[in-house]
Amino acid sequence: MRTLAFATALTTALALPVTVLAAGSDSTKPPKPSETTKKCWGKRVFDATTGKCIKPDQSSMNDQQLLETARELAYLDRQQDAQAVLAAISDQTDGRVLTYWGFTHRKLGNQELADQFYTQAIATDPDNILARSYMAQGFVTQGKFGEAYAQWQEIRTRGGTGTWAETSLRNALETGKTYSY
């Protein structure tokens, strides 16, 4: 009976139209290709100062540029390259950095480690709806729909209704399809 009630509540709650937007933006478009993804391979980034592809920790990029580059690499399914860029960011306790560490580990199949990073990101900022969405999408792939649904509710409670984080998770709960950005 409880399972039927949960399934009914989930179906009713998720019966809203879904527009999936790319993380951190108002667009469904992927990140724009940068010089890094156009010119560099492996664990390298394009450094504007030298005009070369170099190791991320030797680049002149600031933390925000490194984070954007890591996101772009992760979108292109270059998770290990993205992790090399994440490692070069000076503030490893930043919730966004922890979120992308979690994302890259989830995509590499390291769900337990991913969940540790997501948990740290949420502990740093309980309103980090992106970390909640990505963690819950991992729950969806594991068949843990109750845990995913609980995170979906948290996202909505924290003002995330209609955001990419909420709609992508809602879609994942409806279809079982998760997102790579």
GROMACS .gro file of C-alpha atoms in nm, residues 105-171:
model
   67
  105HIS     CA    1   3.334   1.063  -1.031
  106ARG     CA    2   2.972   0.964  -1.096
  107LYS     CA    3   3.033   0.964  -1.470
  108LEU     CA    4   3.345   0.751  -1.419
  109GLY     CA    5   3.137   0.498  -1.226
  110ASN     CA    6   3.268   0.589  -0.880
  111GLN     CA    7   2.924   0.643  -0.727
  112GLU     CA    8   3.031   0.609  -0.364
  113LEU     CA    9   3.307   0.868  -0.404
  114ALA     CA   10   3.071   1.091  -0.603
  115ASP     CA   11   2.818   1.083  -0.320
  116GLN     CA   12   3.091   1.183  -0.072
  117PHE     CA   13   3.169   1.492  -0.279
  118TYR     CA   14   2.801   1.578  -0.325
  119THR     CA   15   2.744   1.540   0.049
  120GLN     CA   16   3.036   1.776   0.121
  121ALA     CA   17   2.902   2.027  -0.134
  122ILE     CA   18   2.559   2.019   0.029
  123ALA     CA   19   2.710   2.047   0.378
  124THR     CA   20   2.899   2.357   0.258
  125ASP     CA   21   2.583   2.502   0.104
  126PRO     CA   22   2.250   2.329   0.175
  127ASP     CA   23   2.097   2.533  -0.109
  128ASN     CA   24   2.336   2.382  -0.366
  129ILE     CA   25   2.057   2.250  -0.583
  130LEU     CA   26   2.294   2.140  -0.859
  131ALA     CA   27   2.475   1.904  -0.622
  132ARG     CA   28   2.138   1.774  -0.505
  133SER     CA   29   2.024   1.717  -0.863
  134TYR     CA   30   2.342   1.539  -0.973
  135MET     CA   31   2.347   1.324  -0.659
  136ALA     CA   32   1.982   1.232  -0.714
  137GLN     CA   33   2.046   1.150  -1.079
  138GLY     CA   34   2.301   0.900  -0.950
  139PHE     CA   35   2.029   0.760  -0.726
  140VAL     CA   36   1.805   0.723  -1.032
  141THR     CA   37   2.070   0.516  -1.213
  142GLN     CA   38   2.092   0.294  -0.903
  143GLY     CA   39   1.715   0.251  -0.883
  144LYS     CA   40   1.697   0.450  -0.556
  145PHE     CA   41   1.391   0.646  -0.664
  146GLY     CA   42   1.278   0.732  -0.311
  147GLU     CA   43   1.611   0.900  -0.232
  148ALA     CA   44   1.606   1.080  -0.569
  149TYR     CA   45   1.249   1.197  -0.509
  150ALA     CA   46   1.347   1.329  -0.165
  151GLN     CA   47   1.622   1.539  -0.325
  152TRP     CA   48   1.376   1.662  -0.589
  153GLN     CA   49   1.149   1.779  -0.308
  154GLU     CA   50   1.445   1.950  -0.133
  155ILE     CA   51   1.532   2.132  -0.455
  156ARG     CA   52   1.175   2.259  -0.484
  157THR     CA   53   1.165   2.355  -0.114
  158ARG     CA   54   1.485   2.555  -0.159
  159GLY     CA   55   1.342   2.765  -0.441
  160GLY     CA   56   1.466   2.553  -0.730
  161THR     CA   57   1.134   2.496  -0.905
  162GLY     CA   58   1.177   2.545  -1.279
  163THR     CA   59   1.557   2.550  -1.268
  164TRP     CA   60   1.775   2.318  -1.473
  165ALA     CA   61   1.856   2.122  -1.156
  166GLU     CA   62   1.489   2.061  -1.081
  167THR     CA   63   1.363   1.994  -1.433
  168SER     CA   64   1.650   1.763  -1.527
  169LEU     CA   65   1.596   1.561  -1.210
  170ARG     CA   66   1.222   1.552  -1.267
  171ASN     CA   67   1.287   1.425  -1.619
   0.00000   0.00000   0.00000
